[in-house]
Amino acid sequence: MAKKEAYDERLLTGEQSNAKIDTSIADIPLEGSRHMQPPIKMLFGVKGSPWLLLLLFGFLFVNIMMLAITVLLLNGIGVWGNNEPTGWGFGIINFVWWIGIGHAGTLISAILLLLRQQWRNSINRFAEAMTIFAVMCAGLFPLLHTGRPWVAYWLFPYPNILSLWPQFRSPLIWDVFAVSTYFTVSLLFWYVGLIPDFATLRDRAKKRITQVIYGVLSWGWRGSSKHWYRYMHASIILAGLSTPLVLSVHSIVSFDFSMAIVPGWNVTIFPPYFVAGAVYAGFAMVILFAIPLRKWYKLEEYITMKHLDWCAKVMLATGMIVAYGYGMEWFYGWYSGVPFERSLLYNRLHLFDAPYSAIYYLLVVCNIAIPQLLWSSKIRHNLKWLMGISFSISVGMWLERFVIIPMSLMRDYLPSSWGYFSPTIWDYSLFFGTIGFFVFLLMLFIRYLPMINIFEIKELAHHTEHEAHKEGAVAH
């Protein structure tokens, strides 16, 4: 165990030189598969890299997504399983799920930067990329859910002679402003952080076209004091803008439900409950991708067990908040005395008397029971267990959105208007298509951009080495 801990701490002892860091990280986008583990067998015995396998998987499902969108635009949202009274189905479920996944990147990049938490340096870059791609996937669903995405500009207060102003009391408008602001600030924060690393890739590139592309993206970065001064100020400003967005965006998304007079929705606990759930799902997705990436690209020295352990602890903390939210749903459903709230609680808890009640028990297992294993440090340091728990949380958080939306709408106030929600093949096609789109974009990011923050890793290594020398001098 002592040897393993020493291996995990090699980054923090300053043993790596700048050249080694450049070779380990910067050369991945410049040279591609040369820095990966040996190829694995893919379909029909053909060998290829895991990166290529995931890229092809993503590309396949991108095509399925485009087919689903085409069918939707030609026929309308009637091809989905939406009906009366379940007017919101997979479209809003997936929107809330994808928005939640993006929250880990913003928390890691913004809040931990302001708190001067250096353990974020190895994981913030691809976590920020996941935020961008997750918000892109999320934005598709409400846009298509309107049924007429070609007139989506009506949602913005554009000047026109017809005075066609949006309804600012509608949560849909709140979503438009919140998500568009979130995406813009996250994209700027991500790109600003990439500028010094673009300069590193520009200087190390051997092909002229590669030098030109990275040179344009680096905006003439030379690493002067003036450049670093402006970079640090821009980063702090963007981090300050991003920090309230972590809390506000998913709070506003929760207003889509809490502002409605629907049993199980009209409660004040939704904003903090949704924010905690978003961070919970986001960190689960970060771990789900970080573990294989560090293995494939031999990055164990940079994404250490300490980083994964801290991410697991954040998941455990936010998971307890989510569990508290479930407990509060049971409590106020019983304590309120309102027959409609009690009926909703009955529909969720009685396994054989209500539709989809089995899904509620499954989400409790995925989101509450299984993550309790993270209390054990042995489990947190076991990559297979950690990856399995993260996958369980990702599935459980999607099931939570299913329970909140269709299960609440299927049975409301009037038994005469009760219905049943049954998703169609096009619901599933668009959902899995966006998963493929997310994976496809992430693989392109890994191939052409540095997935770890190069200059911050160098700074951390030099700072740690300096501290080690000071401690050694004091000891002597």
Tab-separated table of C-alpha atoms in Angstrom:
chain	number	residue	atom	x	y	z
A	1	MET	CA	0.000	0.000	0.000
A	2	ALA	CA	2.893	2.354	0.797
A	3	LYS	CA	4.363	1.744	-2.645
A	4	LYS	CA	1.026	2.493	-4.299
A	5	GLU	CA	0.609	5.753	-2.385
A	6	ALA	CA	4.146	6.760	-3.322
A	7	TYR	CA	3.334	6.078	-6.967
A	8	ASP	CA	0.183	8.164	-6.769
A	9	GLU	CA	2.079	11.090	-5.278
A	10	ARG	CA	4.849	11.233	-7.909
A	11	LEU	CA	3.288	14.274	-9.523
A	12	LEU	CA	3.315	16.069	-6.200
A	13	THR	CA	7.057	15.531	-5.593
A	14	GLY	CA	8.185	17.599	-8.568
A	15	GLU	CA	10.013	14.719	-10.264
A	16	GLN	CA	8.573	15.524	-13.693
A	17	SER	CA	10.345	18.062	-15.813
A	18	ASN	CA	8.579	20.404	-18.195
A	19	ALA	CA	9.746	18.264	-21.093
A	20	LYS	CA	8.199	15.142	-19.623
A	21	ILE	CA	4.892	16.918	-18.966
A	22	ASP	CA	4.851	18.196	-22.546
A	23	THR	CA	5.585	14.724	-23.873
A	24	SER	CA	2.917	13.069	-21.708
A	25	ILE	CA	0.124	15.569	-22.320
A	26	ALA	CA	0.838	17.909	-25.244
A	27	ASP	CA	1.919	15.173	-27.623
A	28	ILE	CA	-1.403	13.318	-27.298
A	29	PRO	CA	-3.249	15.705	-29.652
A	30	LEU	CA	-0.125	16.080	-31.809
A	31	GLU	CA	0.652	12.387	-32.258
A	32	GLY	CA	-2.602	10.640	-31.359
A	33	SER	CA	-2.605	6.889	-30.798
A	34	ARG	CA	1.154	6.625	-30.245
A	35	HIS	CA	0.540	7.577	-26.633
A	36	MET	CA	-2.175	4.979	-26.059
A	37	GLN	CA	-1.999	1.472	-24.740
A	38	PRO	CA	-1.710	-1.337	-27.355
A	39	PRO	CA	-4.751	-1.746	-29.640
A	40	ILE	CA	-7.642	-3.941	-28.546
A	41	LYS	CA	-9.758	-6.316	-30.623
A	42	MET	CA	-12.871	-4.713	-31.989
A	43	LEU	CA	-15.662	-6.223	-34.072
A	44	PHE	CA	-14.910	-9.146	-36.395
A	45	GLY	CA	-11.434	-9.533	-34.927
A	46	VAL	CA	-10.225	-6.169	-36.263
A	47	LYS	CA	-7.779	-4.431	-33.941
A	48	GLY	CA	-8.085	-0.769	-33.117
A	49	SER	CA	-7.639	1.752	-30.333
A	50	PRO	CA	-10.370	2.257	-27.708
A	51	TRP	CA	-10.521	5.863	-28.892
A	52	LEU	CA	-11.394	4.734	-32.420
A	53	LEU	CA	-13.987	2.299	-31.117
A	54	LEU	CA	-15.724	5.037	-29.118
A	55	LEU	CA	-15.465	7.492	-32.006
A	56	LEU	CA	-17.186	5.007	-34.351
A	57	PHE	CA	-19.808	4.274	-31.678
A	58	GLY	CA	-20.476	7.987	-31.313
A	59	PHE	CA	-20.622	8.551	-35.068
A	60	LEU	CA	-23.134	5.712	-35.472
A	61	PHE	CA	-25.469	7.182	-32.880
A	62	VAL	CA	-25.023	10.691	-34.259
A	63	ASN	CA	-26.566	9.369	-37.467
A	64	ILE	CA	-29.387	7.787	-35.472
A	65	MET	CA	-29.932	11.160	-33.775
A	66	MET	CA	-30.110	12.943	-37.130
A	67	LEU	CA	-32.630	10.368	-38.380
A	68	ALA	CA	-34.765	10.829	-35.250
A	69	ILE	CA	-34.688	14.620	-35.635
A	70	THR	CA	-35.627	14.350	-39.323
A	71	VAL	CA	-38.605	12.110	-38.555
A	72	LEU	CA	-39.632	14.477	-35.757
A	73	LEU	CA	-39.519	17.572	-37.960
A	74	LEU	CA	-41.448	15.857	-40.749
A	75	ASN	CA	-44.195	14.408	-38.550
A	76	GLY	CA	-44.270	16.551	-35.390
A	77	ILE	CA	-43.839	15.574	-31.755
A	78	GLY	CA	-46.680	13.098	-32.129
A	79	VAL	CA	-43.994	10.533	-32.967
A	80	TRP	CA	-42.956	10.752	-29.304
A	81	GLY	CA	-44.877	9.082	-26.518
A	82	ASN	CA	-46.246	12.383	-25.182
A	83	ASN	CA	-49.999	12.389	-24.634
A	84	GLU	CA	-52.676	13.740	-22.339
A	85	PRO	CA	-52.109	14.172	-19.455
A	86	THR	CA	-48.367	13.413	-19.883
A	87	GLY	CA	-47.449	16.419	-21.998
A	88	TRP	CA	-43.798	16.221	-20.935
A	89	GLY	CA	-41.926	13.037	-21.649
A	90	PHE	CA	-38.441	12.057	-22.753
A	91	GLY	CA	-37.725	15.521	-24.132
A	92	ILE	CA	-37.797	17.251	-20.737
A	93	ILE	CA	-36.385	14.212	-18.888
A	94	ASN	CA	-33.291	14.248	-21.072
A	95	PHE	CA	-33.002	18.035	-20.977
A	96	VAL	CA	-32.808	18.076	-17.173
A	97	TRP	CA	-30.441	15.066	-17.122
A	98	TRP	CA	-27.976	16.576	-19.593
A	99	ILE	CA	-27.988	19.982	-17.894
A	100	GLY	CA	-27.148	18.250	-14.633
A	101	ILE	CA	-24.184	16.393	-16.109
A	102	GLY	CA	-22.568	19.674	-17.113
A	103	HIS	CA	-22.519	21.034	-13.554
A	104	ALA	CA	-19.448	19.126	-12.389
A	105	GLY	CA	-17.258	20.871	-14.960
A	106	THR	CA	-18.368	24.323	-13.862
A	107	LEU	CA	-17.939	23.481	-10.187
A	108	ILE	CA	-14.448	22.054	-10.760
A	109	SER	CA	-13.297	24.860	-13.020
A	110	ALA	CA	-14.867	27.871	-11.294
A	111	ILE	CA	-15.615	27.253	-7.623
A	112	LEU	CA	-12.511	25.178	-6.938
A	113	LEU	CA	-10.400	27.796	-8.744
A	114	LEU	CA	-11.735	30.542	-6.480
A	115	LEU	CA	-11.112	28.316	-3.462
A	116	ARG	CA	-7.530	27.685	-4.649
A	117	GLN	CA	-7.992	23.909	-4.688
A	118	GLN	CA	-5.032	22.619	-6.684
A	119	TRP	CA	-6.381	19.078	-7.041
A	120	ARG	CA	-8.693	20.388	-9.753
A	121	ASN	CA	-5.782	20.926	-12.173
A	122	SER	CA	-5.691	17.397	-13.566
A	123	ILE	CA	-9.397	17.024	-14.234
A	124	ASN	CA	-10.760	20.503	-14.896
A	125	ARG	CA	-10.024	20.594	-18.630
A	126	PHE	CA	-12.008	17.577	-19.789
A	127	ALA	CA	-14.672	18.273	-17.130
A	128	GLU	CA	-15.166	21.707	-18.716
A	129	ALA	CA	-15.348	20.079	-22.158
A	130	MET	CA	-18.012	17.707	-20.842
A	131	THR	CA	-19.969	20.759	-19.645
A	132	ILE	CA	-19.931	22.316	-23.117
A	133	PHE	CA	-20.971	19.105	-24.855
A	134	ALA	CA	-23.632	18.236	-22.270
A	135	VAL	CA	-25.267	21.665	-22.611
A	136	MET	CA	-25.232	21.258	-26.410
A	137	CYS	CA	-27.085	17.948	-26.014
A	138	ALA	CA	-29.492	19.461	-23.479
A	139	GLY	CA	-30.362	22.418	-25.695
A	140	LEU	CA	-31.694	20.146	-28.428
A	141	PHE	CA	-34.591	18.806	-26.380
A	142	PRO	CA	-36.572	21.934	-25.379
A	143	LEU	CA	-35.880	23.354	-28.842
A	144	LEU	CA	-37.435	20.298	-30.502
A	145	HIS	CA	-40.094	19.964	-27.816
A	146	THR	CA	-41.666	23.248	-28.884
A	147	GLY	CA	-42.739	21.496	-32.071
A	148	ARG	CA	-41.654	24.418	-34.260
A	149	PRO	CA	-37.927	24.965	-33.713
A	150	TRP	CA	-37.690	27.134	-36.824
A	151	VAL	CA	-39.475	29.932	-34.936
A	152	ALA	CA	-37.458	29.535	-31.724
A	153	TYR	CA	-36.250	33.122	-32.121
A	154	TRP	CA	-39.660	34.142	-30.746
A	155	LEU	CA	-38.292	33.174	-27.326
A	156	PHE	CA	-35.842	36.080	-27.438
A	157	PRO	CA	-36.930	39.720	-27.066
A	158	TYR	CA	-35.938	40.715	-30.570
A	159	PRO	CA	-37.267	44.069	-31.866
A	160	ASN	CA	-40.104	43.694	-34.344
A	161	ILE	CA	-43.053	45.687	-35.617
A	162	LEU	CA	-45.584	43.118	-34.333
A	163	SER	CA	-44.534	43.623	-30.692
A	164	LEU	CA	-44.176	39.850	-30.334
A	165	TRP	CA	-42.506	39.813	-26.942
A	166	PRO	CA	-41.921	36.593	-25.031
A	167	GLN	CA	-43.845	35.789	-21.887
A	168	PHE	CA	-41.313	36.493	-19.159
A	169	ARG	CA	-43.489	34.763	-16.558
A	170	SER	CA	-42.994	31.471	-18.380
A	171	PRO	CA	-40.304	29.088	-17.026
A	172	LEU	CA	-39.479	28.251	-20.632
A	173	ILE	CA	-38.153	31.781	-21.089
A	174	TRP	CA	-36.183	31.468	-17.856
A	175	ASP	CA	-34.586	28.307	-19.251
A	176	VAL	CA	-33.631	30.064	-22.477
A	177	PHE	CA	-31.809	32.867	-20.688
A	178	ALA	CA	-30.263	30.644	-18.008
A	179	VAL	CA	-28.979	27.942	-20.358
A	180	SER	CA	-27.745	30.332	-23.046
A	181	THR	CA	-25.859	32.369	-20.408
A	182	TYR	CA	-24.465	29.196	-18.865
A	183	PHE	CA	-23.258	27.909	-22.234
A	184	THR	CA	-21.684	31.237	-23.226
A	185	VAL	CA	-19.775	31.749	-19.972
A	186	SER	CA	-18.671	28.093	-19.836
A	187	LEU	CA	-17.421	28.236	-23.430
A	188	LEU	CA	-15.452	31.435	-22.801
A	189	PHE	CA	-13.966	30.038	-19.579
A	190	TRP	CA	-12.953	26.828	-21.343
A	191	TYR	CA	-11.373	28.632	-24.289
A	192	VAL	CA	-9.484	31.171	-22.175
A	193	GLY	CA	-7.950	28.313	-20.199
A	194	LEU	CA	-6.833	26.671	-23.435
A	195	ILE	CA	-4.898	29.673	-24.804
A	196	PRO	CA	-1.536	28.997	-23.036
A	197	ASP	CA	-1.777	25.315	-23.969
A	198	PHE	CA	-2.527	26.201	-27.593
A	199	ALA	CA	0.790	28.077	-27.581
A	200	THR	CA	2.555	24.973	-26.252
A	201	LEU	CA	1.039	22.856	-29.030
A	202	ARG	CA	1.990	25.506	-31.577
A	203	ASP	CA	5.611	25.441	-30.459
A	204	ARG	CA	5.815	21.642	-30.404
A	205	ALA	CA	3.977	21.000	-33.670
A	206	LYS	CA	6.086	19.788	-36.595
A	207	LYS	CA	3.631	20.206	-39.460
A	208	ARG	CA	3.172	23.690	-40.843
A	209	ILE	CA	-0.634	23.482	-41.031
A	210	THR	CA	-0.764	22.353	-37.379
A	211	GLN	CA	1.468	25.254	-36.343
A	212	VAL	CA	-0.782	27.717	-38.143
A	213	ILE	CA	-4.023	26.333	-36.636
A	214	TYR	CA	-2.740	26.289	-33.056
A	215	GLY	CA	-1.006	29.627	-33.635
A	216	VAL	CA	-4.286	31.257	-34.623
A	217	LEU	CA	-6.077	29.690	-31.650
A	218	SER	CA	-3.367	30.889	-29.227
A	219	TRP	CA	-3.881	34.549	-30.223
A	220	GLY	CA	-0.169	35.275	-30.330
A	221	TRP	CA	0.506	34.038	-26.798
A	222	ARG	CA	4.154	34.445	-25.814
A	223	GLY	CA	3.966	33.919	-22.066
A	224	SER	CA	4.995	37.459	-21.161
A	225	SER	CA	4.109	39.027	-17.826
A	226	LYS	CA	1.447	41.138	-19.510
A	227	HIS	CA	-0.132	38.042	-21.054
A	228	TRP	CA	-0.191	36.186	-17.734
A	229	TYR	CA	-1.568	39.230	-15.941
A	230	ARG	CA	-4.467	39.506	-18.389
A	231	TYR	CA	-5.026	35.763	-18.372
A	232	MET	CA	-5.309	35.597	-14.584
A	233	HIS	CA	-7.704	38.540	-14.451
A	234	ALA	CA	-9.890	37.055	-17.205
A	235	SER	CA	-9.935	33.676	-15.446
A	236	ILE	CA	-10.963	35.157	-12.107
A	237	ILE	CA	-13.700	37.280	-13.714
A	238	LEU	CA	-15.110	34.306	-15.643
A	239	ALA	CA	-14.871	32.094	-12.552
A	240	GLY	CA	-16.791	34.732	-10.611
A	241	LEU	CA	-19.477	34.763	-13.303
A	242	SER	CA	-19.615	30.956	-13.496
A	243	THR	CA	-19.931	30.348	-9.756
A	244	PRO	CA	-23.483	31.712	-9.314
A	245	LEU	CA	-24.459	29.941	-12.533
A	246	VAL	CA	-23.738	26.586	-10.882
A	247	LEU	CA	-26.491	27.401	-8.384
A	248	SER	CA	-28.840	29.429	-10.564
A	249	VAL	CA	-29.103	27.335	-13.748
A	250	HIS	CA	-30.427	24.137	-12.223
A	251	SER	CA	-32.482	26.136	-9.731
A	252	ILE	CA	-34.198	27.797	-12.688
A	253	VAL	CA	-34.623	24.412	-14.356
A	254	SER	CA	-36.329	23.202	-11.157
A	255	PHE	CA	-38.733	26.161	-11.421
A	256	ASP	CA	-40.155	24.448	-14.528
A	257	PHE	CA	-41.739	22.059	-12.046
A	258	SER	CA	-42.030	23.847	-8.701
A	259	MET	CA	-43.996	26.739	-10.271
A	260	ALA	CA	-46.639	24.300	-11.537
A	261	ILE	CA	-49.603	23.223	-9.413
A	262	VAL	CA	-48.963	19.503	-9.846
A	263	PRO	CA	-48.782	16.997	-6.975
A	264	GLY	CA	-45.151	16.365	-6.073
A	265	TRP	CA	-43.900	19.423	-7.969
A	266	ASN	CA	-45.139	22.484	-6.101
A	267	VAL	CA	-42.509	22.382	-3.330
A	268	THR	CA	-39.764	24.755	-2.227
A	269	ILE	CA	-37.087	22.086	-1.795
A	270	PHE	CA	-36.632	21.607	-5.543
A	271	PRO	CA	-33.901	24.243	-6.226
A	272	PRO	CA	-31.261	22.942	-3.751
A	273	TYR	CA	-32.409	19.374	-4.405
A	274	PHE	CA	-31.893	19.774	-8.156
A	275	VAL	CA	-28.519	21.517	-7.756
A	276	ALA	CA	-27.190	18.744	-5.517
A	277	GLY	CA	-28.487	16.134	-7.948
A	278	ALA	CA	-26.805	17.923	-10.844
A	279	VAL	CA	-23.400	17.957	-9.137
A	280	TYR	CA	-23.983	14.332	-8.124
A	281	ALA	CA	-24.610	13.209	-11.714
A	282	GLY	CA	-21.860	15.449	-13.094
A	283	PHE	CA	-19.106	14.033	-10.899
A	284	ALA	CA	-20.296	10.513	-11.671
A	285	MET	CA	-19.844	11.196	-15.382
A	286	VAL	CA	-16.406	12.753	-14.802
A	287	ILE	CA	-15.228	9.611	-12.996
A	288	LEU	CA	-16.840	7.403	-15.628
A	289	PHE	CA	-14.628	8.947	-18.316
A	290	ALA	CA	-11.550	9.793	-16.223
A	291	ILE	CA	-10.810	6.191	-15.219
A	292	PRO	CA	-10.510	4.731	-18.753
A	293	LEU	CA	-8.793	7.834	-20.150
A	294	ARG	CA	-6.011	7.775	-17.563
A	295	LYS	CA	-5.460	4.092	-18.405
A	296	TRP	CA	-5.545	4.407	-22.189
A	297	TYR	CA	-3.238	7.432	-22.354
A	298	LYS	CA	-0.960	6.428	-19.447
A	299	LEU	CA	-1.889	9.450	-17.342
A	300	GLU	CA	-1.838	7.746	-13.935
A	301	GLU	CA	0.848	10.184	-12.780
A	302	TYR	CA	-1.418	13.168	-13.410
A	303	ILE	CA	-4.920	11.859	-12.689
A	304	THR	CA	-3.978	10.052	-9.488
A	305	MET	CA	-6.030	8.007	-7.069
A	306	LYS	CA	-6.148	11.107	-4.862
A	307	HIS	CA	-8.123	12.983	-7.555
A	308	LEU	CA	-10.575	10.104	-7.973
A	309	ASP	CA	-10.890	9.758	-4.200
A	310	TRP	CA	-11.812	13.431	-3.796
A	311	CYS	CA	-14.327	13.201	-6.631
A	312	ALA	CA	-15.864	10.167	-4.922
A	313	LYS	CA	-16.123	12.116	-1.652
A	314	VAL	CA	-17.918	14.962	-3.438
A	315	MET	CA	-20.295	12.381	-4.918
A	316	LEU	CA	-20.906	10.916	-1.477
A	317	ALA	CA	-21.655	14.354	0.024
A	318	THR	CA	-24.050	15.411	-2.734
A	319	GLY	CA	-25.595	11.940	-2.713
A	320	MET	CA	-26.522	12.404	0.936
A	321	ILE	CA	-28.209	15.697	0.050
A	322	VAL	CA	-30.172	13.891	-2.682
A	323	ALA	CA	-31.133	11.180	-0.164
A	324	TYR	CA	-32.346	13.929	2.186
A	325	GLY	CA	-34.479	15.266	-0.689
A	326	TYR	CA	-36.071	11.833	-1.169
A	327	GLY	CA	-36.774	11.662	2.566
A	328	MET	CA	-38.404	15.085	2.489
A	329	GLU	CA	-40.636	13.979	-0.404
A	330	TRP	CA	-41.861	11.073	1.721
A	331	PHE	CA	-42.286	13.315	4.771
A	332	TYR	CA	-44.289	16.165	3.257
A	333	GLY	CA	-46.309	13.712	1.172
A	334	TRP	CA	-47.441	12.090	4.425
A	335	TYR	CA	-47.421	15.084	6.793
A	336	SER	CA	-49.252	17.484	4.486
A	337	GLY	CA	-52.472	15.488	4.751
A	338	VAL	CA	-53.279	16.492	1.160
A	339	PRO	CA	-54.902	13.459	-0.479
A	340	PHE	CA	-53.306	14.184	-3.844
A	341	GLU	CA	-49.790	14.261	-2.351
A	342	ARG	CA	-50.471	11.050	-0.471
A	343	SER	CA	-51.815	9.486	-3.638
A	344	LEU	CA	-48.595	10.358	-5.468
A	345	LEU	CA	-46.567	8.817	-2.644
A	346	TYR	CA	-48.770	5.714	-2.844
A	347	ASN	CA	-48.215	5.460	-6.606
A	348	ARG	CA	-44.453	5.539	-6.104
A	349	LEU	CA	-44.184	3.144	-3.166
A	350	HIS	CA	-46.782	0.464	-3.927
A	351	LEU	CA	-44.941	-1.854	-6.212
A	352	PHE	CA	-47.801	-3.731	-7.866
A	353	ASP	CA	-50.624	-1.178	-7.847
A	354	ALA	CA	-49.157	1.729	-9.835
A	355	PRO	CA	-47.389	2.026	-13.210
A	356	TYR	CA	-43.611	2.405	-13.170
A	357	SER	CA	-43.397	2.097	-9.385
A	358	ALA	CA	-40.573	-0.438	-9.871
A	359	ILE	CA	-38.527	2.371	-11.419
A	360	TYR	CA	-38.810	4.338	-8.178
A	361	TYR	CA	-37.329	1.488	-6.185
A	362	LEU	CA	-34.601	1.063	-8.783
A	363	LEU	CA	-33.591	4.740	-8.532
A	364	VAL	CA	-33.475	4.476	-4.727
A	365	VAL	CA	-31.103	1.525	-5.089
A	366	CYS	CA	-28.952	3.330	-7.691
A	367	ASN	CA	-28.858	6.755	-6.014
A	368	ILE	CA	-28.937	5.928	-2.302
A	369	ALA	CA	-28.109	2.298	-1.539
A	370	ILE	CA	-25.203	1.569	-3.889
A	371	PRO	CA	-23.329	4.901	-3.333
A	372	GLN	CA	-23.154	4.143	0.409
A	373	LEU	CA	-20.252	1.870	-0.503
A	374	LEU	CA	-18.213	5.063	-0.998
A	375	TRP	CA	-17.885	5.389	2.771
A	376	SER	CA	-15.187	2.710	2.471
A	377	SER	CA	-11.757	3.975	1.389
A	378	LYS	CA	-11.033	0.563	-0.129
A	379	ILE	CA	-14.028	0.939	-2.440
A	380	ARG	CA	-13.032	4.502	-3.345
A	381	HIS	CA	-9.561	3.240	-4.335
A	382	ASN	CA	-10.888	0.306	-6.355
A	383	LEU	CA	-11.276	1.518	-9.946
A	384	LYS	CA	-13.757	-1.170	-10.986
A	385	TRP	CA	-16.034	-0.513	-8.029
A	386	LEU	CA	-15.728	3.241	-8.453
A	387	MET	CA	-16.613	3.053	-12.123
A	388	GLY	CA	-19.556	0.752	-11.427
A	389	ILE	CA	-20.922	3.063	-8.729
A	390	SER	CA	-20.540	6.070	-11.052
A	391	PHE	CA	-22.468	4.248	-13.776
A	392	SER	CA	-25.160	3.353	-11.245
A	393	ILE	CA	-25.512	7.016	-10.257
A	394	SER	CA	-25.747	8.126	-13.902
A	395	VAL	CA	-28.557	5.634	-14.516
A	396	GLY	CA	-30.252	6.480	-11.226
A	397	MET	CA	-30.285	10.223	-11.899
A	398	TRP	CA	-31.949	9.635	-15.262
A	399	LEU	CA	-34.552	7.424	-13.560
A	400	GLU	CA	-35.109	10.201	-11.010
A	401	ARG	CA	-36.100	12.589	-13.790
A	402	PHE	CA	-38.419	9.920	-15.188
A	403	VAL	CA	-40.100	9.554	-11.790
A	404	ILE	CA	-40.435	13.320	-11.326
A	405	ILE	CA	-41.912	14.078	-14.751
A	406	PRO	CA	-44.092	11.336	-16.342
A	407	MET	CA	-45.012	9.569	-13.082
A	408	SER	CA	-46.259	12.841	-11.584
A	409	LEU	CA	-48.226	13.788	-14.695
A	410	MET	CA	-49.832	10.397	-15.369
A	411	ARG	CA	-52.026	10.633	-12.256
A	412	ASP	CA	-52.906	14.094	-10.982
A	413	TYR	CA	-56.168	15.449	-9.552
A	414	LEU	CA	-58.929	13.811	-11.607
A	415	PRO	CA	-58.996	10.006	-11.959
A	416	SER	CA	-61.014	10.515	-15.138
A	417	SER	CA	-57.981	12.169	-16.771
A	418	TRP	CA	-55.428	9.586	-15.702
A	419	GLY	CA	-53.327	8.133	-18.478
A	420	TYR	CA	-50.266	6.059	-19.186
A	421	PHE	CA	-46.959	7.194	-20.674
A	422	SER	CA	-45.295	4.810	-23.117
A	423	PRO	CA	-42.115	6.035	-24.884
A	424	THR	CA	-41.706	5.192	-28.566
A	425	ILE	CA	-38.725	4.079	-30.608
A	426	TRP	CA	-38.107	7.717	-31.571
A	427	ASP	CA	-37.912	8.743	-27.909
A	428	TYR	CA	-35.185	6.182	-27.362
A	429	SER	CA	-33.465	6.979	-30.665
A	430	LEU	CA	-33.084	10.668	-29.874
A	431	PHE	CA	-31.904	9.968	-26.318
A	432	PHE	CA	-29.261	7.418	-27.283
A	433	GLY	CA	-28.386	9.589	-30.278
A	434	THR	CA	-27.456	12.469	-27.977
A	435	ILE	CA	-25.326	10.074	-25.900
A	436	GLY	CA	-23.495	9.174	-29.117
A	437	PHE	CA	-23.189	12.864	-29.996
A	438	PHE	CA	-21.684	13.551	-26.565
A	439	VAL	CA	-19.175	10.686	-26.880
A	440	PHE	CA	-18.297	11.711	-30.452
A	441	LEU	CA	-17.532	15.307	-29.453
A	442	LEU	CA	-15.560	14.149	-26.416
A	443	MET	CA	-13.402	11.835	-28.541
A	444	LEU	CA	-12.681	14.658	-30.995
A	445	PHE	CA	-11.723	16.889	-28.074
A	446	ILE	CA	-9.335	14.257	-26.691
A	447	ARG	CA	-7.716	13.789	-30.085
A	448	TYR	CA	-7.122	17.420	-31.013
A	449	LEU	CA	-6.946	19.365	-27.727
A	450	PRO	CA	-4.996	18.765	-24.491
A	451	MET	CA	-7.298	16.994	-22.053
A	452	ILE	CA	-5.205	18.098	-19.031
A	453	ASN	CA	-4.186	21.659	-18.222
A	454	ILE	CA	-0.471	21.662	-19.161
A	455	PHE	CA	0.709	24.950	-17.676
A	456	GLU	CA	-1.125	24.412	-14.375
A	457	ILE	CA	0.441	20.964	-14.020
A	458	LYS	CA	3.876	22.500	-14.599
A	459	GLU	CA	3.160	25.230	-12.076
A	460	LEU	CA	1.995	22.682	-9.507
A	461	ALA	CA	5.069	20.486	-10.066
A	462	HIS	CA	7.474	23.437	-9.666
A	463	HIS	CA	5.623	24.733	-6.612
A	464	THR	CA	5.734	21.304	-4.961
A	465	GLU	CA	9.412	20.906	-5.803
A	466	HIS	CA	10.141	24.307	-4.297
A	467	GLU	CA	8.251	23.399	-1.125
A	468	ALA	CA	10.149	20.105	-0.934
A	469	HIS	CA	13.481	21.952	-1.176
A	470	LYS	CA	12.399	24.349	1.587
A	471	GLU	CA	11.404	21.465	3.852
A	472	GLY	CA	14.722	19.744	3.113
A	473	ALA	CA	16.668	22.896	3.949
A	474	VAL	CA	14.780	23.275	7.231
A	475	ALA	CA	15.475	19.629	8.088
A	476	HIS	CA	19.201	20.093	7.499
